[in-house]
Amino acid sequence: MKPEDQLQSQLDLLQAALDHVNQGFSVFDADLKLVAWNRGLWEMLDFPPGLAHRGAHLADFLRVNAERGEYGPGDIEGKIQRRLERAQQFVPHYFERVRPNGQIIAVSGTPLPQGGFVTTYTDVTETRRRQEKLEQTVQERTRALQQSEDWLRLVTDNIPALIAYMAPGPVFRFANRRYAEWFGHSVASIVGRTGPEVVGEELFREIEPHIAKAFEGNAVSYEYARKAPDGGTVHMRSTLIPDMTKDGRTLGAFVLSLDVSEQKQNEATLLQSQRMDAVGKLTGGLAHDFNNLLTILMGNLLSLSRKHGAVDALEMEKHLTPMLKATRRGSDLTHRLLAFSRGETVTPQTVELSGLIANVSTLLNGSLPASITLTLEPGASRPITAKIDPTQLETALVNLAFNARDAMPDGGTLAIALHTQNIEKPVAETLDMVPGPYAAITVSDSGVGMDEVTKLRVFEPFFTTKTFGTGSGLGMSMVYGFMKQAGGAVDIQSTPGRGTTITLYLPLARGAKAGPRSDGRSDLAEMVDVPHGAGELILLVEDDADVAAVLASQITELGYTVMVAEDAEDARHLAADLPELRGVLSDIVMPGQINGLTLARDIKAARADLGIALMTGYANWTGADGRADDCGFPVLPKPFESGSLARTLKQITDR
């Protein structure tokens, strides 16, 4: 084959390949003359067949387009000339041209090294129409989403609740207006902020374990208290619901918080009502105990008086020891009853449960009829502790004990037992509690028991099986509420005619609260160990002459010199005029405008060298200046033993 024939064959093969490309193709040389093309260019742009030859000038193609309106109306020659001038610059170019028939052609030109350029032509009509449709769809969906978000914002902003969404971090991604304003933010400024930045470091430390639990995939409810702008305390109850994927991944957590301050106040009122109802039931038994104590005191005093002073030391101690024990028991009963009735402890604390149950037993001993036998099972030798409000637990146990008493009109056995128990998942799900170790307090009776209908309704507020007027129907509902608040649960096992066992499950806690002294030592034995004075002058301020005489005698026996003032004004003058005075012991509640706390502060301001202690017969006395036990002075609760008095006097005189 001749060389020229071989070259032509190769060119024909190349042309055939170009004709099968689904784009238009052209090559113009440095003189803007056509060198190569493919069939797709003519089919796409509908050029006259006469232009399909090498050497056709670019101007001829431009004229065809201009004359059929491809470049719009106007001067045809001017349009052609401007396009030729741009083409002669031989720079890369890309543009899209919309033809009169609506066809969109993408033109991409690349210059050649020796001049001229290669141009490809692509019909992008369908692509652009799909893009326009997609953009329109996106715009419509964006508008719909914005409208949906606006509706969501409108709804959530008008719901009387705090609503938010937290992503892991935790970082806030959404909050309604009430939630944002509650923490001092706007709905825009709160987005993207971390938990500590929004709620504050102190509150975040308190709620962080609950948030972590929610991000582990658990629904969580908890309560917290926060100071409101007006200075009051607001109680909030929050529920966290995890946002989870089908494969179990947690994307975040929805937050719903409600102001439960009024509910908490109502619960406190109901609890106090139940507590006072229980106090009323305890009164008869306590009166019986006090009558027994008074009998001990009166009998020993009468015995001593009949002997007209002819009593040796051994005989004296024989009479004094039971009298001191009786007064100590009377004081203990009084303080327990007052602490029980006040119910002022609202902050959970770690409590040793066997001691608390023993306290409840003391309250119940004289309040149950002789036909009912009360037994205690204190549990293991190691302390069993829980973090609770002890007063609420005492109230719950007293109410359960009286319910048991009412269920045994003919007598029987009431047993209170304490032990530990590990609650497995199946049982925990049944009782709606978290699996783990618990302290279990069981209150069992041998009474009439309950049927299934009663067991199902026993925790309903105001439901009672007692005769109208003898029960409020709130006792069991308050027990249930307290247990849920403490993170525990209540279980009831009962059979008609075979008694009832109620179990209180409380999460175990480490550490124990120190209980009252139980070593049984008498005040006479203690007198050997107590510190004595060396004649220091003590000013005693007491308006009751009989009490002042007894206290003065006690102070003198402890080795001090005593001067008695009957009122605050007299005490103030004596403190100012007696430089040898070493200490002041003053009652808090006295007649007149000045109480003992104010007097103590006035004396302290005038004489910083004086040690001052206070005493009161009122439990947890609170005056206009605040709590007495937070006033900065030692406070002795009346009645007090000589040992306590001796240690207090030593404390204020050793300065």
XYZ file of C-alpha atoms in Angstrom:
655
model
C 0.000 0.000 0.000
C 1.260 3.414 -0.920
C 2.116 5.723 1.991
C -0.551 8.199 0.996
C -3.144 5.393 0.862
C -2.042 4.098 4.277
C -2.377 7.612 5.731
C -5.837 8.004 4.254
C -6.886 4.665 5.724
C -5.752 5.770 9.163
C -7.598 9.075 8.812
C -10.762 7.261 7.793
C -10.424 4.976 10.824
C -9.972 7.978 13.120
C -12.958 9.713 11.551
C -15.131 6.650 12.086
C -14.136 6.599 15.749
C -14.916 10.305 16.165
C -18.296 9.834 14.492
C -19.258 7.379 17.230
C -18.531 9.809 20.058
C -21.797 11.118 21.567
C -20.419 14.655 21.636
C -19.770 17.160 18.866
C -16.122 17.615 17.937
C -14.195 20.158 15.848
C -10.613 21.260 15.257
C -9.789 24.682 13.776
C -6.234 25.675 12.847
C -4.386 28.921 13.509
C -6.222 30.526 10.556
C -9.560 29.503 12.077
C -10.158 26.991 9.303
C -11.795 23.630 9.910
C -9.343 20.768 10.093
C -11.391 17.948 11.650
C -14.919 17.264 12.901
C -17.314 14.453 13.607
C -20.827 13.597 12.611
C -22.158 14.389 16.089
C -21.376 18.111 15.583
C -23.626 18.329 12.513
C -26.397 16.272 14.094
C -26.318 18.335 17.309
C -26.116 21.843 15.768
C -27.776 21.140 12.404
C -25.128 22.815 10.216
C -25.540 22.760 6.387
C -23.772 19.760 4.790
C -21.866 22.154 2.541
C -19.748 23.305 5.476
C -18.471 19.779 6.173
C -15.120 20.103 4.428
C -11.585 20.926 5.430
C -10.798 24.608 5.028
C -14.278 25.875 5.951
C -13.756 29.080 7.939
C -15.115 29.588 11.423
C -16.867 32.756 10.206
C -19.098 30.616 7.963
C -20.286 28.586 10.952
C -20.852 31.730 13.033
C -22.866 33.306 10.190
C -25.180 30.272 9.994
C -25.862 30.512 13.746
C -26.339 34.281 13.683
C -28.715 34.271 10.718
C -31.016 31.702 12.335
C -31.111 33.663 15.611
C -28.782 31.539 17.705
C -27.120 34.696 19.110
C -30.291 36.729 19.521
C -31.481 39.812 17.594
C -29.149 42.641 16.488
C -26.280 43.354 14.126
C -25.286 39.998 12.590
C -21.897 41.094 11.247
C -21.011 42.719 14.565
C -21.849 39.537 16.464
C -19.726 37.472 14.069
C -16.765 39.856 14.289
C -16.736 39.926 18.111
C -16.734 36.136 18.262
C -13.915 35.889 15.722
C -11.808 38.309 17.762
C -12.275 36.225 20.904
C -11.464 33.016 18.998
C -8.187 34.497 17.654
C -6.968 34.908 21.262
C -6.758 31.084 21.492
C -7.475 30.911 25.245
C -9.269 28.089 27.037
C -12.980 28.739 27.264
C -16.182 27.155 28.447
C -19.734 28.407 28.151
C -23.238 27.087 27.840
C -25.522 28.386 25.102
C -29.284 28.040 25.051
C -30.533 27.600 21.508
C -33.878 29.056 20.378
C -35.407 25.580 20.502
C -34.501 25.291 24.193
C -31.540 23.007 23.640
C -28.600 23.717 25.965
C -25.138 23.169 24.482
C -21.999 23.161 26.620
C -19.029 24.413 24.564
C -15.494 23.680 25.823
C -12.466 24.901 23.830
C -8.798 24.040 24.376
C -6.023 25.878 22.426
C -3.441 23.877 20.395
C 0.319 24.500 20.767
C 0.757 25.522 17.114
C -2.357 27.698 17.108
C -6.007 26.890 16.696
C -8.138 24.970 19.135
C -10.046 21.780 19.758
C -13.675 22.234 20.731
C -16.171 19.740 22.150
C -19.921 20.298 22.143
C -22.126 18.519 24.680
C -25.915 18.479 24.800
C -26.609 19.084 28.510
C -30.301 19.882 28.100
C -31.586 16.895 30.094
C -28.863 17.249 32.713
C -29.711 20.902 33.310
C -33.428 20.177 33.420
C -32.836 17.451 35.997
C -30.676 19.861 38.010
C -33.364 22.541 37.843
C -35.976 20.037 38.941
C -33.724 18.844 41.764
C -33.027 22.419 42.876
C -36.730 23.172 42.762
C -37.404 20.043 44.841
C -34.687 21.044 47.321
C -36.141 24.532 47.582
C -39.640 23.160 48.104
C -38.425 20.716 50.741
C -36.343 23.406 52.384
C -39.419 25.610 52.578
C -41.445 22.675 53.928
C -38.726 21.876 56.457
C -38.513 25.511 57.505
C -42.285 25.607 57.849
C -42.146 22.383 59.875
C -39.401 23.818 62.083
C -41.401 27.024 62.495
C -44.411 24.981 63.558
C -42.239 22.908 65.895
C -40.776 26.066 67.382
C -44.258 27.597 67.717
C -45.585 24.490 69.476
C -42.600 23.927 71.776
C -42.342 27.599 72.708
C -45.961 27.589 73.868
C -45.825 24.336 75.834
C -45.429 25.055 79.583
C -42.287 22.937 79.777
C -38.553 23.157 79.148
C -37.641 21.201 76.007
C -34.195 20.628 74.515
C -32.093 18.208 72.496
C -28.516 17.290 73.414
C -25.958 15.603 71.192
C -23.014 13.690 72.693
C -20.541 15.973 74.395
C -23.057 16.914 75.660
C -23.767 19.781 73.247
C -27.135 21.497 72.867
C -28.604 21.316 69.356
C -32.071 22.647 70.142
C -33.917 24.345 72.973
C -37.313 25.939 73.162
C -37.696 29.499 74.381
C -38.532 28.528 77.976
C -35.495 26.242 78.276
C -33.115 28.821 76.824
C -34.440 31.670 78.981
C -34.396 29.470 82.103
C -30.615 29.251 81.755
C -30.113 32.842 80.592
C -29.770 32.209 76.842
C -31.696 32.805 73.637
C -32.850 29.960 71.382
C -30.010 30.909 69.011
C -27.193 31.419 71.527
C -27.773 28.117 73.328
C -27.183 26.011 70.189
C -23.648 24.628 70.049
C -22.915 25.252 73.732
C -21.824 22.470 76.073
C -23.762 21.276 79.111
C -21.533 23.066 81.693
C -21.695 26.308 79.679
C -25.496 26.259 79.692
C -26.477 24.914 83.130
C -23.352 25.913 85.078
C -20.520 23.798 86.463
C -22.148 23.086 89.852
C -25.495 21.890 88.504
C -23.805 19.960 85.688
C -21.761 17.958 88.201
C -25.049 16.980 89.858
C -26.863 15.896 86.692
C -23.901 14.574 84.666
C -24.388 10.920 85.805
C -28.001 11.040 84.578
C -26.954 12.478 81.198
C -24.269 9.803 80.836
C -26.850 7.127 81.572
C -29.164 8.557 78.889
C -26.371 8.462 76.304
C -25.930 4.781 77.188
C -29.455 4.244 75.875
C -31.531 4.462 79.068
C -34.541 6.664 79.762
C -33.751 8.679 82.897
C -35.763 10.853 85.281
C -34.290 12.999 88.026
C -34.976 16.135 90.057
C -32.842 19.137 90.874
C -33.284 22.463 92.657
C -32.167 25.831 91.296
C -32.336 29.398 92.511
C -34.839 31.515 90.610
C -34.093 35.161 89.700
C -36.337 36.294 92.576
C -34.167 34.383 95.064
C -36.615 31.540 95.648
C -35.882 27.873 95.086
C -37.483 26.144 92.112
C -37.681 22.358 91.921
C -37.437 20.855 88.439
C -38.084 17.301 87.277
C -36.270 16.296 84.080
C -36.777 13.299 81.828
C -34.130 12.280 79.281
C -35.192 10.071 76.357
C -32.326 8.666 74.234
C -32.495 9.226 70.452
C -31.412 5.842 69.118
C -30.920 4.296 65.687
C -32.268 0.886 64.723
C -28.838 -0.654 65.233
C -28.669 0.609 68.816
C -26.449 3.684 68.438
C -27.361 6.717 70.562
C -27.410 9.940 68.541
C -28.465 12.202 71.398
C -31.120 12.722 74.040
C -34.402 14.611 74.186
C -34.872 16.662 77.361
C -38.201 17.492 79.003
C -38.135 19.500 82.251
C -41.147 20.535 84.328
C -41.453 22.903 87.257
C -42.638 20.694 90.122
C -42.229 23.259 92.900
C -45.962 23.359 93.626
C -46.137 19.573 93.496
C -43.192 19.318 95.893
C -44.929 21.746 98.231
C -48.122 19.705 98.071
C -46.148 16.514 98.706
C -44.476 18.143 101.691
C -47.884 19.225 103.007
C -49.293 15.728 102.572
C -46.204 14.231 104.158
C -46.511 16.545 107.138
C -50.186 15.653 107.403
C -49.280 11.973 107.487
C -46.497 12.638 109.970
C -48.799 14.520 112.334
C -51.397 11.794 111.953
C -48.732 9.303 113.006
C -47.709 11.589 115.892
C -51.301 11.587 117.052
C -51.293 7.813 117.049
C -47.993 7.758 118.930
C -49.189 10.159 121.641
C -51.071 7.557 123.653
C -48.090 5.249 123.812
C -45.698 8.090 124.649
C -48.019 9.295 127.403
C -47.912 5.779 128.831
C -44.085 5.838 128.696
C -43.892 9.249 130.352
C -46.270 8.183 133.084
C -43.977 5.252 133.793
C -40.955 7.570 133.869
C -42.721 9.998 136.208
C -43.637 7.045 138.416
C -39.944 6.128 138.691
C -38.985 9.721 139.534
C -41.798 10.243 142.019
C -41.305 6.900 143.730
C -37.581 7.428 144.294
C -38.029 11.051 145.422
C -40.734 10.072 147.897
C -38.541 7.262 149.191
C -35.644 9.680 149.754
C -37.878 12.289 151.403
C -39.258 9.742 153.858
C -35.729 8.964 155.067
C -35.171 12.593 156.151
C -31.596 12.747 154.915
C -30.377 9.599 156.704
C -29.074 8.109 153.460
C -25.586 6.807 152.798
C -23.782 7.079 149.450
C -24.715 3.566 148.333
C -28.391 4.127 149.120
C -28.302 7.514 147.386
C -26.883 6.026 144.176
C -29.494 3.261 144.366
C -32.244 5.895 144.108
C -30.472 8.379 141.809
C -29.408 5.925 139.110
C -32.954 4.903 138.000
C -34.038 8.538 138.262
C -31.230 9.680 135.922
C -32.008 6.868 133.513
C -35.676 7.854 133.544
C -34.887 11.515 132.798
C -32.477 10.488 130.038
C -35.130 8.258 128.471
C -37.715 11.041 128.768
C -35.357 13.478 127.046
C -34.614 10.962 124.336
C -38.297 10.282 123.706
C -39.027 14.012 123.549
C -36.269 14.686 121.034
C -37.279 11.727 118.878
C -40.908 12.782 118.811
C -40.013 16.399 117.976
C -37.591 15.362 115.245
C -40.204 12.987 113.833
C -43.007 15.571 113.865
C -40.920 18.412 112.385
C -39.635 16.447 109.439
C -37.261 19.252 108.483
C -34.573 17.027 106.996
C -34.955 17.283 103.232
C -31.380 16.629 102.080
C -30.595 12.921 101.642
C -27.806 11.708 103.880
C -26.022 8.425 104.433
C -27.867 6.645 107.248
C -27.090 3.435 109.127
C -30.421 1.649 108.824
C -30.328 -0.639 111.871
C -30.019 2.407 114.148
C -32.917 4.112 112.386
C -35.087 1.009 112.767
C -34.194 0.912 116.468
C -35.344 4.536 116.759
C -38.655 3.619 115.135
C -38.994 0.746 117.562
C -38.567 3.219 120.449
C -41.405 5.309 119.028
C -43.640 2.273 118.559
C -43.012 0.386 121.811
C -45.676 2.141 123.825
C -48.080 2.680 120.900
C -48.902 -0.896 120.017
C -51.421 -2.890 122.065
C -50.142 -5.637 124.338
C -51.748 -8.205 122.030
C -49.208 -7.364 119.280
C -45.628 -8.578 119.606
C -43.024 -6.352 117.922
C -39.786 -8.061 116.862
C -36.684 -6.610 115.215
C -34.128 -8.378 113.024
C -31.258 -5.889 112.618
C -29.518 -7.761 109.801
C -25.825 -8.516 109.311
C -23.079 -7.479 111.703
C -21.697 -5.040 109.113
C -23.550 -1.710 108.887
C -26.173 -1.493 106.151
C -26.435 2.070 104.893
C -28.524 4.015 102.373
C -28.597 7.632 101.224
C -32.062 8.853 102.203
C -34.048 11.415 104.136
C -34.179 9.600 107.521
C -37.299 11.398 108.713
C -39.254 10.287 105.642
C -38.142 6.698 106.137
C -39.140 6.817 109.822
C -42.528 8.194 108.776
C -42.936 5.411 106.209
C -42.102 2.693 108.743
C -44.416 4.158 111.393
C -47.279 4.286 108.879
C -46.624 0.703 107.799
C -46.532 -0.385 111.447
C -49.884 1.259 112.201
C -51.408 -0.273 109.059
C -50.177 -3.641 110.328
C -51.664 -2.929 113.755
C -55.051 -2.140 112.175
C -54.830 -5.388 110.186
C -54.501 -7.382 113.463
C -57.508 -6.338 115.599
C -57.184 -9.503 117.668
C -53.419 -9.264 118.038
C -50.536 -10.980 116.312
C -46.913 -10.483 115.371
C -45.312 -7.443 113.730
C -41.747 -8.000 112.514
C -39.369 -5.421 111.071
C -36.294 -6.964 109.459
C -33.258 -5.585 107.641
C -31.018 -7.387 105.167
C -29.228 -6.865 101.853
C -30.397 -8.303 98.553
C -29.030 -8.257 95.007
C -31.890 -7.541 92.613
C -31.498 -9.274 89.251
C -32.789 -7.796 85.997
C -36.089 -9.763 85.720
C -37.159 -8.766 89.243
C -35.888 -5.212 88.728
C -38.008 -4.806 85.590
C -41.072 -6.030 87.468
C -40.499 -3.490 90.269
C -39.413 -0.693 87.868
C -35.971 -0.298 89.415
C -32.336 -0.589 88.358
C -30.668 -3.991 88.929
C -28.030 -4.088 91.665
C -27.470 -4.383 95.427
C -30.145 -2.989 97.754
C -30.950 -2.683 101.425
C -34.249 -4.467 102.036
C -36.476 -3.524 104.988
C -39.407 -5.869 105.453
C -42.460 -5.068 107.568
C -44.448 -8.277 108.113
C -47.659 -8.883 109.996
C -49.871 -11.871 110.700
C -53.051 -9.939 109.979
C -56.023 -10.244 107.647
C -53.993 -9.754 104.458
C -55.135 -8.232 101.154
C -56.907 -9.557 98.089
C -55.646 -8.878 94.538
C -57.960 -5.884 93.981
C -56.717 -4.189 97.147
C -53.065 -4.878 96.264
C -53.558 -3.265 92.855
C -55.042 -0.103 94.389
C -53.084 0.157 97.624
C -50.774 2.917 96.338
C -53.592 5.079 94.941
C -53.934 8.408 96.782
C -56.994 8.509 99.063
C -57.682 4.786 98.667
C -58.291 3.180 102.052
C -59.932 0.061 103.416
C -60.458 1.649 106.836
C -63.721 2.956 108.215
C -64.607 6.437 106.973
C -62.916 9.081 109.112
C -60.247 6.772 110.522
C -57.771 6.899 107.626
C -56.760 9.501 105.037
C -55.777 7.029 102.321
C -52.481 8.860 101.818
C -50.090 6.755 103.891
C -49.234 4.121 101.287
C -49.107 6.614 98.411
C -46.613 8.685 100.399
C -44.545 5.564 101.112
C -44.508 4.778 97.383
C -43.569 8.359 96.460
C -40.722 8.438 98.987
C -39.299 5.141 97.761
C -39.352 6.212 94.106
C -37.720 9.505 95.033
C -34.994 7.608 96.892
C -34.312 5.458 93.812
C -35.857 2.352 95.325
C -39.098 0.405 95.114
C -41.870 -1.159 97.188
C -42.979 -4.772 96.915
C -46.146 -6.189 98.506
C -46.755 -9.873 99.181
C -50.092 -10.618 100.791
C -52.667 -13.376 101.015
C -56.128 -12.978 102.556
C -56.085 -14.435 106.057
C -52.320 -15.071 106.025
C -50.830 -11.645 106.606
C -48.856 -9.118 104.596
C -45.169 -8.515 103.961
C -44.122 -5.146 102.556
C -40.501 -4.782 101.441
C -38.815 -1.418 100.980
C -35.798 -1.594 98.634
C -33.227 1.188 99.054
C -29.986 1.526 97.020
C -27.003 0.714 99.209
C -24.576 3.514 100.135
C -21.158 3.519 101.731
C -20.481 5.089 105.097
C -22.690 5.340 108.153
C -24.237 8.186 110.037
C -23.128 8.335 113.662
C -25.942 7.282 115.938
C -26.725 8.242 119.518
C -24.567 6.897 122.341
C -25.734 3.516 123.495
C -23.052 2.468 125.969
C -25.486 2.587 128.877
C -23.157 4.524 131.174
C -24.917 6.558 133.861
C -24.341 10.232 134.493
C -22.866 9.291 137.890
C -20.182 7.167 136.243
C -19.451 9.881 133.712
C -18.770 12.454 136.426
C -15.457 10.693 137.124
C -14.210 11.432 133.589
C -15.585 14.918 132.884
C -13.294 17.989 132.997
C -13.695 20.258 136.043
C -13.045 23.952 136.442
C -10.686 25.742 138.772
C -12.993 28.380 140.200
C -13.531 30.357 136.964
C -16.453 32.801 137.128
C -19.410 31.835 134.897
C -22.377 34.123 134.206
C -25.602 32.078 134.014
C -28.511 33.790 132.228
C -31.813 31.983 132.958
C -35.218 33.580 133.614
C -36.737 30.519 135.340
C -35.582 30.690 138.987
C -35.985 26.950 139.657
C -34.063 25.977 136.520
C -31.404 28.595 137.339
C -30.955 27.147 140.830
C -30.487 23.588 139.529
C -28.047 24.713 136.810
C -26.084 26.888 139.229
C -25.708 23.893 141.520
C -24.488 21.725 138.640
C -21.973 24.347 137.519
C -20.676 24.754 141.080
C -20.246 20.990 141.442
C -18.129 21.088 138.278
C -15.651 23.429 139.978
C -16.790 26.831 138.720
C -18.057 29.980 140.437
C -21.509 31.063 139.302
C -23.306 34.400 139.055
C -26.947 34.347 137.941
C -28.666 37.009 135.785
C -32.420 36.814 135.372
C -32.711 38.850 132.169
C -30.681 40.018 129.182
C -30.234 43.613 130.350
C -28.829 42.523 133.695
C -26.502 40.080 131.921
C -25.202 42.764 129.559
C -24.270 45.084 132.455
C -22.605 42.286 134.429
C -20.561 41.198 131.420
C -19.343 44.764 130.958
C -18.598 45.414 134.669
C -16.874 42.142 135.663
C -13.392 41.873 134.099
C -12.779 38.582 135.967
C -15.723 36.932 134.142
C -14.508 33.913 132.083
C -17.648 32.616 130.380
C -21.392 33.094 129.751
C -24.075 30.368 129.586
C -27.396 31.817 128.410
C -30.826 30.468 127.623
C -31.956 31.394 124.094
C -35.657 32.056 124.610
C -36.295 34.630 127.342
C -38.974 37.240 128.114
C -38.516 40.680 126.559
C -37.289 41.987 123.247
C -33.803 40.460 123.422
C -33.265 36.710 123.060
C -30.199 34.805 124.144
C -28.679 34.729 120.661
C -28.823 38.519 120.318
C -27.458 38.898 123.846
C -24.553 36.558 123.048
C -23.652 38.573 119.966
C -23.859 41.871 121.847
C -21.587 40.555 124.621
C -19.186 39.069 122.078
C -18.950 42.414 120.268
C -18.113 44.201 123.547
C -15.853 41.492 125.005
C -14.197 39.242 122.456
C -12.256 37.523 125.276
C -15.385 35.910 126.738
C -16.397 32.373 125.822
C -20.173 32.063 125.304
C -22.492 29.047 125.081
C -26.269 28.863 124.589
C -28.927 26.422 125.808
C -32.521 25.825 124.826
C -35.414 23.518 125.518
C -36.793 24.082 122.000
C -35.784 21.526 119.398
C -33.964 23.067 116.438
C -34.817 26.591 117.595
C -34.898 29.153 114.777
C -35.050 32.874 115.421
C -35.010 35.999 113.297
C -31.240 35.722 113.050
C -31.275 32.158 111.704
C -30.712 28.694 113.110
C -29.259 28.551 116.598
C -26.981 25.654 115.707
C -25.417 27.742 112.924
C -24.867 30.867 115.044
C -21.208 30.284 115.899
C -21.812 29.445 119.579
C -22.051 25.991 121.224
C -25.710 25.086 121.849
C -26.801 22.707 124.641
C -30.251 21.118 124.174
C -32.208 20.904 127.433
C -32.212 18.694 129.384
C -28.494 17.967 129.255
C -26.251 15.732 131.336
C -23.451 16.961 133.550
C -20.902 15.498 131.137
C -22.192 17.626 128.256
C -22.326 20.709 130.484
C -18.779 20.100 131.763
C -17.331 19.742 128.266
C -19.114 22.866 127.046
C -17.916 24.973 130.002
C -14.382 23.705 129.504
C -14.615 24.633 125.820
C -15.631 28.249 126.444
C -13.225 28.876 129.357
C -10.113 27.402 127.696
C -9.433 30.526 125.640
